[in-house]
Tab-separated table of C-alpha atoms in Angstrom:
chain	number	residue	atom	x	y	z
A	27	MET	CA	3.414	-12.609	16.355
A	28	GLY	CA	5.396	-12.919	19.714
A	29	LYS	CA	5.105	-11.174	22.958
A	30	ARG	CA	8.515	-8.666	22.820
A	31	ASN	CA	6.926	-7.964	19.146
A	32	ARG	CA	3.440	-7.298	20.803
A	33	ILE	CA	5.402	-4.749	23.286
A	34	GLU	CA	7.884	-2.729	20.901
A	35	ASN	CA	4.389	-2.674	19.110
A	36	GLU	CA	1.799	-1.129	21.630
A	37	LEU	CA	5.423	1.638	22.923
A	38	LYS	CA	6.189	2.328	19.024
A	39	HIS	CA	1.898	2.966	17.461
A	40	LYS	CA	0.834	4.568	21.403
A	41	ASN	CA	-0.256	7.475	19.838
A	42	PRO	CA	-3.363	6.838	16.836
A	43	LEU	CA	-2.486	10.171	15.879
A	44	PRO	CA	0.383	11.820	14.913
A	45	PHE	CA	-0.830	14.671	17.514
A	46	VAL	CA	1.864	15.937	20.501
A	47	ILE	CA	-0.876	16.569	23.756
A	48	SER	CA	-0.756	19.152	26.392
A	49	THR	CA	-0.401	16.421	28.984
A	50	ASP	CA	2.830	14.711	27.311
A	51	TYR	CA	4.533	17.959	26.390
A	52	TYR	CA	3.920	20.233	29.769
A	53	GLY	CA	3.977	17.197	32.444
A	54	SER	CA	0.641	14.741	33.892
A	55	LEU	CA	-2.159	16.682	35.894
A	56	PRO	CA	-1.494	16.051	39.340
A	57	GLU	CA	-2.757	12.501	41.585
A	58	LEU	CA	-6.207	14.051	42.907
A	59	TYR	CA	-6.924	11.980	46.283
A	60	PRO	CA	-10.489	13.617	47.203
A	61	HIS	CA	-10.918	13.724	50.282
A	62	ASN	CA	-8.020	16.728	50.949
A	63	PRO	CA	-8.953	19.737	49.159
A	64	ILE	CA	-6.155	21.168	48.384
A	65	SER	CA	-5.551	18.323	46.178
A	66	TRP	CA	-8.945	19.728	44.779
A	67	ALA	CA	-6.504	23.423	44.284
A	68	TYR	CA	-3.874	21.895	42.872
A	69	PHE	CA	-5.188	20.252	41.177
A	70	LEU	CA	-7.448	23.101	38.943
A	71	TYR	CA	-4.511	25.103	39.193
A	72	LYS	CA	-2.851	22.985	37.118
A	73	TYR	CA	-5.837	22.505	34.993
A	74	ILE	CA	-6.271	26.150	34.502
A	75	SER	CA	-2.339	27.436	33.722
A	76	LEU	CA	-2.624	24.277	31.372
A	77	HIS	CA	-5.209	25.518	29.483
A	78	ALA	CA	-3.162	29.028	29.686
A	79	LYS	CA	-0.093	27.559	27.831
A	80	PRO	CA	0.129	27.250	24.190
A	81	VAL	CA	-1.366	23.816	22.523
A	82	PRO	CA	1.984	21.400	21.933
A	83	GLN	CA	0.779	21.238	18.092
A	84	SER	CA	1.372	24.947	18.151
A	85	ILE	CA	4.597	26.020	18.506
A	86	LEU	CA	6.181	22.462	17.587
A	87	PRO	CA	6.986	22.034	14.643
A	88	LEU	CA	5.111	20.002	12.306
A	89	PRO	CA	6.041	17.008	9.798
A	90	GLN	CA	6.913	19.039	6.290
A	91	VAL	CA	5.646	16.920	3.593
A	92	ASP	CA	7.281	18.109	-0.249
A	93	PHE	CA	4.756	18.314	-3.209
A	94	LYS	CA	7.790	16.877	-5.965
A	95	ASP	CA	6.910	15.299	-8.829
A	96	GLY	CA	3.466	15.122	-8.982
A	97	MET	CA	4.061	13.117	-5.404
A	98	PHE	CA	4.243	13.949	-1.724
A	99	VAL	CA	6.723	12.939	-0.178
A	100	VAL	CA	8.298	13.213	3.230
A	101	GLU	CA	12.127	13.200	2.805
A	102	ASP	CA	12.933	14.022	6.955
A	103	GLU	CA	14.189	10.825	9.009
A	104	ASP	CA	12.505	12.183	11.903
A	105	ASP	CA	9.417	13.089	10.011
A	106	MET	CA	8.528	9.320	8.310
A	107	HIS	CA	9.049	7.445	11.206
A	108	ARG	CA	5.934	9.626	13.162
A	109	LEU	CA	3.810	10.179	10.537
A	110	PHE	CA	4.081	5.891	10.215
A	111	ASN	CA	4.300	5.296	13.843
A	112	GLU	CA	1.164	7.178	14.925
A	113	GLY	CA	-1.277	6.752	12.422
A	114	PHE	CA	0.181	5.064	9.657
A	115	PHE	CA	0.412	7.449	7.038
A	116	GLY	CA	2.215	6.732	3.461
A	117	LYS	CA	4.092	4.158	2.551
A	118	GLY	CA	8.144	4.161	2.160
A	119	HIS	CA	8.723	4.029	-1.321
A	120	LEU	CA	11.219	0.759	-1.200
A	121	SER	CA	9.396	-0.862	1.671
A	122	ARG	CA	6.495	-2.965	1.599
A	123	SER	CA	4.588	-0.378	3.786
A	124	GLU	CA	6.488	1.221	6.750
A	125	PRO	CA	9.634	2.838	5.409
A	126	THR	CA	12.945	0.178	6.750
A	127	TRP	CA	14.857	0.043	3.790
A	128	ASN	CA	17.283	2.548	4.960
A	129	SER	CA	18.244	0.949	8.429
A	130	ILE	CA	17.886	-2.307	6.473
A	131	GLN	CA	20.549	-1.405	3.896
A	132	GLN	CA	23.108	0.300	7.000
A	133	GLN	CA	21.973	-2.719	9.028
A	134	LYS	CA	23.281	-5.433	5.884
A	135	LEU	CA	26.623	-2.957	5.378
A	136	LEU	CA	27.531	-2.552	8.498
A	137	SER	CA	27.323	-6.612	9.523
A	138	SER	CA	29.329	-8.784	8.332
A	139	GLN	CA	27.183	-11.572	9.888
A	140	GLY	CA	24.156	-10.681	7.837
A	141	GLU	CA	22.729	-11.867	11.166
A	142	ALA	CA	20.382	-8.931	10.851
A	143	LEU	CA	17.148	-8.644	12.302
A	144	MET	CA	14.720	-9.397	10.074
A	145	SER	CA	12.557	-7.414	7.840
A	146	ILE	CA	9.109	-8.185	6.806
A	147	GLU	CA	10.479	-8.224	3.469
A	148	GLU	CA	12.710	-11.002	3.651
A	149	VAL	CA	10.112	-12.839	6.010
A	150	THR	CA	7.755	-12.849	2.747
A	151	ARG	CA	10.911	-13.331	0.925
A	152	ALA	CA	12.025	-16.799	2.926
A	153	ARG	CA	8.169	-17.690	3.036
A	154	ARG	CA	8.231	-18.076	-0.572
A	155	GLU	CA	11.804	-20.215	-0.641
A	156	GLU	CA	10.111	-22.100	1.347
A	157	ARG	CA	7.482	-22.558	-1.154
A	158	ASP	CA	8.918	-23.264	-4.415
A	159	ARG	CA	11.145	-25.867	-2.023
A	160	PHE	CA	8.192	-27.565	-1.840
A	161	LYS	CA	6.678	-26.999	-5.242
A	162	GLU	CA	9.878	-29.170	-6.054
A	163	LEU	CA	9.378	-31.784	-3.643
A	164	ARG	CA	5.641	-32.109	-5.744
A	165	THR	CA	6.610	-32.495	-8.670
A	166	ARG	CA	9.813	-35.196	-8.405
A	167	PHE	CA	6.310	-37.201	-6.436
A	168	GLN	CA	3.254	-36.782	-8.853
A	169	ALA	CA	6.791	-37.905	-11.326
A	170	LEU	CA	6.960	-40.990	-9.109
A	171	GLU	CA	3.382	-41.814	-9.179
A	172	LEU	CA	2.807	-41.447	-12.482
A	173	LYS	CA	5.638	-44.555	-13.443
A	174	GLU	CA	3.774	-46.434	-10.327
A	175	ARG	CA	0.351	-46.389	-13.106
A	176	GLN	CA	2.468	-47.020	-15.267
A	177	GLY	CA	4.028	-49.944	-13.833
A	178	ILE	CA	7.809	-49.261	-14.468
A	179	LEU	CA	8.545	-48.257	-10.380
A	180	THR	CA	12.158	-49.755	-9.005
A	181	ALA	CA	12.735	-50.919	-6.089
A	182	ASP	CA	15.120	-47.273	-5.448
A	183	ASP	CA	12.084	-45.298	-6.294
A	184	ILE	CA	9.679	-46.507	-4.663
A	185	ASN	CA	12.170	-45.885	-1.452
A	186	GLU	CA	12.237	-42.496	-2.512
A	187	LYS	CA	8.723	-42.045	-3.306
A	188	GLU	CA	8.128	-42.823	0.581
A	189	ALA	CA	10.539	-40.494	1.455
A	190	LEU	CA	9.518	-37.474	-0.781
A	191	ARG	CA	5.636	-38.330	1.180
A	192	LEU	CA	7.240	-37.683	4.265
A	193	LYS	CA	8.782	-34.199	3.919
A	194	LEU	CA	5.826	-33.528	2.116
A	195	ASP	CA	3.510	-33.974	4.999
A	196	GLU	CA	5.882	-32.304	7.174
A	197	PHE	CA	6.102	-28.818	4.546
A	198	ARG	CA	2.280	-29.317	4.686
A	199	SER	CA	2.038	-29.163	8.734
A	200	ARG	CA	4.127	-26.898	9.141
A	201	ASP	CA	2.864	-23.492	10.782
A	202	SER	CA	3.818	-21.028	7.966
A	203	ARG	CA	4.261	-18.208	10.035
A	204	ILE	CA	6.972	-19.299	11.514
A	205	ILE	CA	10.411	-19.596	8.824
A	206	SER	CA	14.148	-19.194	9.846
A	207	GLY	CA	16.208	-16.580	8.926
A	208	PRO	CA	17.553	-16.642	5.531
A	209	SER	CA	20.233	-19.005	5.770
A	210	LYS	CA	23.902	-16.809	3.977
A	211	GLU	CA	23.317	-17.689	0.666
A	212	THR	CA	19.725	-17.177	0.262
A	213	GLU	CA	20.824	-13.496	0.400
A	214	LEU	CA	20.171	-11.834	-2.672
A	215	GLN	CA	23.808	-10.489	-4.227
A	216	GLY	CA	21.730	-8.568	-6.649
A	217	ALA	CA	19.977	-6.537	-3.716
A	218	ASP	CA	23.374	-5.913	-1.960
A	219	GLU	CA	25.293	-4.421	-4.703
A	220	ASN	CA	22.544	-2.259	-5.335
A	221	ALA	CA	22.123	-1.090	-1.832
A	222	SER	CA	25.956	-0.216	-1.713
A	223	LYS	CA	25.941	1.160	-4.595
A	224	ALA	CA	22.755	3.004	-3.235
A	225	LEU	CA	24.234	4.116	-0.342
A	226	ARG	CA	27.034	5.524	-2.501
A	227	THR	CA	25.168	8.036	-4.340
A	228	SER	CA	23.213	8.321	-0.861
A	229	SER	CA	19.931	8.081	-2.274
A	230	LYS	CA	17.510	6.988	0.207
A	231	GLU	CA	13.756	6.093	0.608
A	232	TYR	CA	11.123	8.541	1.062
A	233	LEU	CA	7.520	8.076	2.775
A	234	GLN	CA	5.383	9.021	-0.269
A	235	LEU	CA	1.803	10.052	1.233
A	236	GLN	CA	-1.259	9.212	-1.106
A	237	ALA	CA	-3.609	12.378	-1.349
A	238	THR	CA	-6.097	11.429	1.052
A	239	GLU	CA	-3.643	11.620	3.374
A	240	VAL	CA	-1.961	14.381	2.976
A	241	PHE	CA	-5.282	16.854	3.026
A	242	PHE	CA	-6.645	14.541	6.225
A	243	LEU	CA	-3.516	15.660	7.523
A	244	ARG	CA	-3.206	18.962	6.893
A	245	TYR	CA	-6.846	19.725	6.986
A	246	ALA	CA	-8.449	17.615	8.603
A	247	LEU	CA	-5.735	17.515	11.648
A	248	HIS	CA	-3.358	20.079	10.689
A	249	THR	CA	0.487	18.809	11.942
A	250	VAL	CA	1.878	18.708	8.643
A	251	ASP	CA	3.328	21.326	7.178
A	252	ILE	CA	3.174	22.259	3.342
A	253	ASP	CA	3.882	24.754	1.516
A	254	MET	CA	0.952	25.707	-0.448
A	255	THR	CA	-2.075	27.351	1.108
A	256	LEU	CA	-5.245	24.669	1.694
A	257	LEU	CA	-7.463	25.830	-1.984
A	258	GLU	CA	-4.527	24.846	-3.365
A	259	LEU	CA	-3.993	21.813	-1.833
A	260	PHE	CA	-7.012	21.051	-2.164
A	261	LYS	CA	-7.229	21.776	-6.832
A	262	LYS	CA	-4.059	20.340	-6.443
A	263	CYS	CA	-5.577	16.729	-5.288
A	264	ALA	CA	-8.656	16.852	-7.627
A	265	GLY	CA	-6.165	17.351	-10.533
A	266	VAL	CA	-7.479	20.509	-11.386
A	267	SER	CA	-6.011	24.200	-12.025
A	268	SER	CA	-9.312	26.160	-11.671
A	269	VAL	CA	-12.211	24.295	-8.997
A	270	ALA	CA	-14.847	25.267	-11.230
A	271	SER	CA	-13.916	21.328	-13.383
A	272	ILE	CA	-14.756	20.410	-10.027
A	273	GLU	CA	-17.810	18.121	-10.577
A	274	PRO	CA	-19.649	16.091	-7.761
A	275	ARG	CA	-18.358	13.041	-9.070
A	276	ASN	CA	-14.754	14.363	-8.519
A	277	ASN	CA	-12.771	10.920	-8.307
A	278	PHE	CA	-10.632	12.608	-4.690
A	279	VAL	CA	-13.599	14.346	-3.291
A	280	LEU	CA	-15.725	10.754	-3.215
A	281	GLU	CA	-12.353	9.225	-2.150
A	282	TYR	CA	-11.289	11.920	0.813
A	283	VAL	CA	-15.253	12.036	1.899
A	284	VAL	CA	-15.081	7.857	2.061
A	285	TYR	CA	-11.303	8.029	3.839
A	286	HIS	CA	-12.070	11.040	6.215
A	287	HIS	CA	-15.777	8.739	6.906
A	288	TYR	CA	-13.517	5.622	8.750
A	289	ARG	CA	-10.278	7.757	10.295
A	290	SER	CA	-13.616	9.766	11.868
A	291	LEU	CA	-14.644	6.327	13.118
A	292	GLY	CA	-11.617	5.369	14.087
A	293	TRP	CA	-9.918	2.750	11.345
A	294	CYS	CA	-6.907	2.529	10.366
A	295	VAL	CA	-7.117	3.745	6.523
A	296	ARG	CA	-4.491	1.714	4.573
A	297	SER	CA	-4.490	1.224	0.328
A	298	GLY	CA	-6.547	-1.097	-1.426
A	299	ILE	CA	-4.756	-1.226	-4.626
A	300	LYS	CA	-3.876	-4.978	-3.828
A	301	PHE	CA	-6.733	-6.030	-3.686
A	302	GLY	CA	-9.223	-3.956	-6.212
A	303	SER	CA	-10.049	-1.950	-4.234
A	304	ASN	CA	-10.074	1.539	-2.828
A	305	PHE	CA	-9.282	1.337	0.463
A	306	LEU	CA	-8.893	-1.186	3.771
A	307	LEU	CA	-9.935	-1.039	7.238
A	308	TYR	CA	-7.864	-2.248	9.368
A	309	LYS	CA	-9.225	-2.253	13.117
A	310	ARG	CA	-5.643	-0.157	14.791
A	311	GLY	CA	-3.165	-0.709	12.327
A	312	LEU	CA	-0.942	-2.416	9.781
A	313	PRO	CA	1.424	-5.340	13.360
A	314	PHE	CA	-2.211	-5.766	14.936
A	315	SER	CA	-3.799	-7.599	12.682
A	316	HIS	CA	-4.820	-8.379	9.275
A	317	ALA	CA	-7.500	-5.743	7.353
A	318	GLU	CA	-11.095	-7.491	8.235
A	319	HIS	CA	-12.429	-5.011	5.578
A	320	ALA	CA	-11.905	-3.503	2.216
A	321	ILE	CA	-13.863	-0.725	0.822
A	322	TYR	CA	-14.796	-0.452	-2.762
A	323	ILE	CA	-16.571	3.117	-3.558
A	324	MET	CA	-19.245	2.560	-6.296
A	325	PRO	CA	-18.790	4.320	-8.956
A	326	GLU	CA	-22.599	5.110	-10.902
A	327	GLU	CA	-22.715	2.881	-13.658
A	328	VAL	CA	-22.076	-0.201	-11.612
A	329	SER	CA	-20.696	-3.721	-13.750
A	330	TRP	CA	-22.041	-6.587	-11.785
A	331	PRO	CA	-19.286	-8.578	-12.884
A	332	THR	CA	-16.535	-6.716	-11.730
A	333	ILE	CA	-17.815	-6.850	-8.482
A	334	SER	CA	-18.324	-10.418	-8.483
A	335	ALA	CA	-14.541	-10.333	-10.031
A	336	LEU	CA	-13.425	-8.465	-6.889
A	337	SER	CA	-15.424	-10.764	-3.953
A	338	ARG	CA	-13.473	-13.234	-5.440
A	339	VAL	CA	-10.099	-11.247	-4.627
A	340	VAL	CA	-11.435	-10.024	-1.846
A	341	SER	CA	-13.427	-13.121	0.046
A	342	GLY	CA	-9.989	-15.321	-1.220
A	343	VAL	CA	-8.109	-12.902	1.275
A	344	LYS	CA	-10.793	-13.702	4.638
A	345	LYS	CA	-11.757	-9.902	4.353
A	346	ASN	CA	-15.140	-8.397	4.376
A	347	LEU	CA	-16.028	-6.256	0.839
A	348	VAL	CA	-17.934	-3.091	1.583
A	349	LEU	CA	-19.549	-1.671	-1.226
A	350	VAL	CA	-19.161	2.477	-0.293
A	351	PHE	CA	-22.405	4.164	-1.745
A	352	VAL	CA	-21.922	7.782	-2.041
A	353	GLU	CA	-25.298	10.578	-1.906
A	354	THR	CA	-23.162	13.606	-4.272
A	355	PRO	CA	-24.798	17.410	-4.308
A	356	CYS	CA	-26.194	18.649	-7.350
A	357	GLN	CA	-23.476	19.776	-9.259
A	358	GLU	CA	-25.705	23.487	-8.569
A	359	VAL	CA	-25.461	23.000	-5.274
A	360	LEU	CA	-21.728	22.291	-5.386
A	361	ASP	CA	-20.678	24.850	-7.723
A	362	ASN	CA	-22.456	27.786	-5.704
A	363	LEU	CA	-20.503	26.384	-2.156
A	364	LEU	CA	-16.329	26.163	-4.750
A	365	HIS	CA	-17.646	30.020	-5.997
A	366	THR	CA	-17.972	30.595	-2.304
A	367	LEU	CA	-14.638	29.372	-1.366
A	368	GLU	CA	-13.012	30.668	-3.710
A	369	ARG	CA	-14.036	34.332	-2.985
A	370	MET	CA	-14.004	34.345	0.537
A	371	GLY	CA	-10.188	34.336	1.507
A	372	ASN	CA	-7.447	32.402	2.886
A	373	ASP	CA	-9.243	32.266	6.631
A	374	HIS	CA	-12.632	30.490	5.497
A	375	TYR	CA	-10.867	27.731	3.835
A	376	LYS	CA	-11.644	24.716	5.993
A	377	LYS	CA	-15.087	26.374	6.892
A	378	ASN	CA	-15.685	26.471	3.262
A	379	LEU	CA	-14.488	22.596	2.477
A	380	SER	CA	-16.281	21.942	5.039
A	381	ASN	CA	-19.682	23.090	3.980
A	382	ILE	CA	-18.699	21.317	0.712
A	383	PHE	CA	-18.050	18.154	2.196
A	384	LYS	CA	-21.345	18.232	4.426
A	385	GLN	CA	-23.436	17.356	1.236
A	386	TYR	CA	-22.064	14.227	0.784
A	387	ARG	CA	-23.199	11.023	2.402
A	388	VAL	CA	-21.670	7.412	3.415
A	389	ASN	CA	-23.939	4.579	3.032
A	390	GLU	CA	-22.838	1.104	3.897
A	391	LEU	CA	-22.998	-2.945	2.616
A	392	ILE	CA	-21.840	-5.697	3.184
A	393	TYR	CA	-20.801	-7.815	-0.572
A	394	ARG	CA	-20.694	-11.656	0.460
A	395	ARG	CA	-20.962	-14.791	-1.980
A	396	TRP	CA	-23.559	-16.705	-0.641
A	397	ILE	CA	-23.221	-20.627	-1.386
A	398	PRO	CA	-26.666	-22.214	-0.364
A	399	GLY	CA	-25.109	-25.428	0.140
A	400	ARG	CA	-21.895	-24.154	2.017
A	401	ASN	CA	-23.561	-22.113	4.047
A	402	ARG	CA	-26.186	-23.378	6.203
A	403	ASP	CA	-25.222	-22.762	9.772
B	12	MET	CA	-14.095	7.362	-14.289
B	13	GLN	CA	-12.317	11.487	-13.888
B	14	GLU	CA	-8.924	11.517	-14.845
B	15	SER	CA	-6.886	12.343	-12.148
B	16	ASN	CA	-3.578	14.239	-13.493
B	17	ARG	CA	-1.225	14.489	-10.025
B	18	PHE	CA	1.557	11.833	-12.188
B	19	SER	CA	3.312	11.866	-15.446
B	20	GLY	CA	4.809	9.479	-16.886
B	21	LYS	CA	7.887	10.554	-16.274
B	22	LEU	CA	7.095	9.783	-12.251
B	23	SER	CA	5.467	6.172	-13.005
B	24	LYS	CA	9.013	5.552	-15.589
B	25	GLU	CA	11.001	6.172	-12.331
B	26	GLN	CA	9.402	4.905	-9.425
B	27	VAL	CA	9.281	1.218	-11.891
B	28	MET	CA	12.597	0.901	-12.781
B	29	GLN	CA	13.152	1.833	-8.704
B	30	ASN	CA	11.161	-0.118	-7.433
B	31	LEU	CA	12.187	-3.161	-9.623
B	32	THR	CA	16.578	-2.815	-9.205
B	33	ASP	CA	16.180	-1.225	-5.581
B	34	TYR	CA	13.181	-3.924	-3.832
B	35	ASN	CA	13.245	-6.690	-5.940
B	36	ALA	CA	16.926	-7.191	-7.236
B	37	TRP	CA	16.084	-7.228	-10.804
B	38	SER	CA	19.346	-6.166	-12.918
B	39	SER	CA	20.150	-4.590	-16.383
B	40	VAL	CA	17.115	-2.303	-15.726
B	41	GLU	CA	16.700	-0.071	-18.985
B	42	GLU	CA	13.721	1.975	-20.599
B	43	HIS	CA	13.130	2.018	-23.902
B	44	GLU	CA	11.564	4.636	-25.939
B	45	ALA	CA	8.322	3.362	-27.620
B	46	CYS	CA	5.330	5.068	-29.283
B	47	ILE	CA	1.534	4.138	-28.537
B	48	GLN	CA	-1.040	5.345	-29.964
B	49	GLY	CA	0.579	8.171	-31.209
B	50	LYS	CA	2.015	9.468	-27.883
B	51	PRO	CA	5.865	9.075	-26.852
B	52	THR	CA	5.741	6.358	-23.839
B	53	VAL	CA	8.751	4.709	-22.050
B	54	ILE	CA	9.202	0.774	-21.963
B	55	LEU	CA	11.810	-0.374	-19.503
B	56	THR	CA	13.392	-4.213	-19.647
B	57	GLY	CA	14.923	-6.339	-16.939
B	58	ILE	CA	16.030	-9.460	-15.893
B	59	PRO	CA	14.300	-11.356	-12.725
B	60	PRO	CA	16.401	-12.395	-10.110
B	61	LYS	CA	15.774	-15.507	-10.803
B	62	LYS	CA	12.420	-17.105	-12.836
B	63	LEU	CA	9.165	-15.762	-12.313
B	64	VAL	CA	7.944	-18.716	-13.205
B	65	GLY	CA	8.994	-21.804	-13.699
B	66	SER	CA	8.999	-22.362	-17.549
B	67	ASP	CA	10.626	-19.487	-18.338
B	68	GLN	CA	14.676	-19.595	-18.932
B	69	GLU	CA	17.091	-18.863	-17.044
B	70	LYS	CA	17.879	-14.426	-16.978
B	71	GLN	CA	15.256	-14.152	-19.395
B	72	LEU	CA	15.257	-10.550	-20.341
B	73	GLU	CA	11.151	-9.130	-18.885
B	74	TRP	CA	9.938	-6.369	-20.627
B	75	VAL	CA	7.852	-4.672	-18.297
B	76	VAL	CA	5.424	-1.287	-19.121
B	77	PRO	CA	4.996	1.135	-16.437
B	78	LEU	CA	1.109	2.378	-15.822
B	79	ASP	CA	-0.249	4.766	-13.668
B	80	ILE	CA	-3.445	3.224	-12.396
B	81	ALA	CA	-4.992	6.838	-12.059
B	82	ARG	CA	-4.704	7.100	-15.623
B	83	GLY	CA	-8.223	5.598	-16.432
B	84	GLU	CA	-8.763	2.535	-18.696
B	85	LEU	CA	-7.079	0.176	-20.912
B	86	ASP	CA	-8.302	-1.164	-23.841
B	87	VAL	CA	-7.361	-4.147	-26.089
B	88	GLY	CA	-6.011	-2.218	-29.089
B	89	GLU	CA	-3.458	-0.280	-26.561
B	90	ILE	CA	-1.985	-3.274	-24.605
B	91	ASN	CA	-2.168	-4.773	-28.482
B	92	CYS	CA	-0.044	-1.883	-29.443
B	93	TRP	CA	2.534	-2.404	-26.072
B	94	PHE	CA	3.335	-6.026	-28.608
B	95	SER	CA	3.540	-4.063	-31.415
B	96	GLU	CA	5.387	-1.263	-30.662
B	97	ILE	CA	8.570	-4.369	-28.401
B	98	GLU	CA	8.029	-6.338	-31.899
B	99	ARG	CA	9.780	-2.961	-33.525
B	100	ILE	CA	12.388	-2.287	-30.814
B	101	SER	CA	13.636	-5.783	-30.685
B	102	GLY	CA	12.178	-7.297	-33.537
B	103	HIS	CA	10.696	-10.740	-31.579
B	104	ARG	CA	6.509	-10.111	-30.389
B	105	PRO	CA	7.204	-11.367	-26.361
B	106	GLY	CA	4.111	-13.763	-25.597
B	107	ARG	CA	4.198	-12.088	-22.177
B	108	ILE	CA	4.183	-8.509	-20.824
B	109	THR	CA	4.861	-7.485	-17.701
B	110	LEU	CA	2.643	-5.206	-16.794
B	111	GLY	CA	3.674	-2.117	-13.483
B	112	THR	CA	1.162	-0.462	-12.367
B	113	GLN	CA	1.573	2.112	-10.314
B	114	ASN	CA	-0.804	4.258	-6.891
B	115	ASP	CA	-0.327	7.845	-5.726
B	116	ASP	CA	1.239	5.341	-2.602
B	117	SER	CA	3.945	4.335	-4.373
B	118	THR	CA	2.560	0.625	-4.582
B	119	ILE	CA	3.918	-1.184	-7.278
B	120	VAL	CA	1.297	-3.437	-8.074
B	121	TYR	CA	2.693	-6.609	-10.843
B	122	TYR	CA	0.377	-7.780	-13.710
B	123	PHE	CA	0.964	-10.560	-16.349
B	124	VAL	CA	-0.452	-9.883	-20.029
B	125	HIS	CA	-0.153	-12.893	-21.840
B	126	ASP	CA	-0.909	-12.306	-25.688
B	127	GLY	CA	-3.337	-14.286	-26.355
B	128	ILE	CA	-4.633	-17.313	-23.724
B	129	VAL	CA	-2.073	-19.750	-22.306
B	130	LYS	CA	-2.785	-23.071	-20.214
B	131	PRO	CA	-3.050	-21.500	-16.291
B	132	GLN	CA	-0.115	-22.083	-14.127
B	133	ARG	CA	-0.245	-24.815	-11.159
B	134	ASN	CA	0.465	-22.845	-7.568
């Protein structure tokens, strides 16, 4: 990642969560000079008057989340970018993570030279194409090696083999992160056709939020608006029509407890489906570094072959496998709390939900494959 | 495992179709009515922009089964049903199906499901 990129990312992801802070909204506090009592008085006056003003979050419009066809979606372009840039919530449904599809399609249509900035998706595509070219050369090289062993190599073949060896070495030594921009002919015809068709029918990308994300944004931070009460949202996320049918090991409740746990500790938590786990933990966020840990919520009955397979997948991408054991309340305790939640009104939902989540405890273990012969230091 | 009922089969299908055409640049993506273990469902076909693996034919038709990850576990009997349903629809049992598993954050992860044991591919 270049320096320019790094600075851009610092600015773009300045806020770790989608909050507007009072000092950003009303202007920052004045400079304080310890030897000057007037500056003290002025500072104090400003400080107190800031407290008298309403919290910006309460007067500004919050990003709007809609529940459509069983998904939580954000359709407003600004809201999408705000939720993604400030805390990395959600995923553009036509992009790998950041909702970049709309702007890339527009760029593609507008710039006839095709010299638009490369998106991460295009970077990946270019890398894969390069890998395919490498494989073609390797196949040819191995065919020649076979001929050599059979003793039917001609002088031309020897020259070709030597040239191929040099090329392959060059491929291998190349830094896989640095790649050239896509040339005109590698651009996929189909994608462009589909893109223009999509723009004509004004189909647009939306940001899709996971149930855990929506619930965290609404219940824990209250930084989004959604057209339902907290209790309705809770039921929707837990996949039940009545809270009475929630069991202690309800999938959503377990996932939410774990999600909230790591978000509270400052981690950026994202879905781990690509590596067979529940979540991935990033230190700051996607563009800054790769995820270091993969989180797997232990089911009641553990299948060790599954854990072993998961461990191979996760260590193959150089991440730690964190096994999370969630202690749950018994059904009786939970039923009482759920009953209270339903009986008390709207104003008490948050407190009563907190009482439920407080019954859960999160414990973690790192699982690592250990090979005595290789891991001696 | 407790099942989540937040997703419907209809949704899986549409998002997988859109992902194939708009994200992966597949062409002629179509849906086919199917019936798996007594339940109506949809199986997709499409043509990838280039060969998915080296041994494929150019412009080879690919069968894709959309599946919601929250739905719970799969068994071999159900997987076998996909193959026989495709045989019923097209008159030909494919050697391979692509499974499009969908997560609630719209991530779609594709896996190959082979009809029996195949020689591992070289990476």
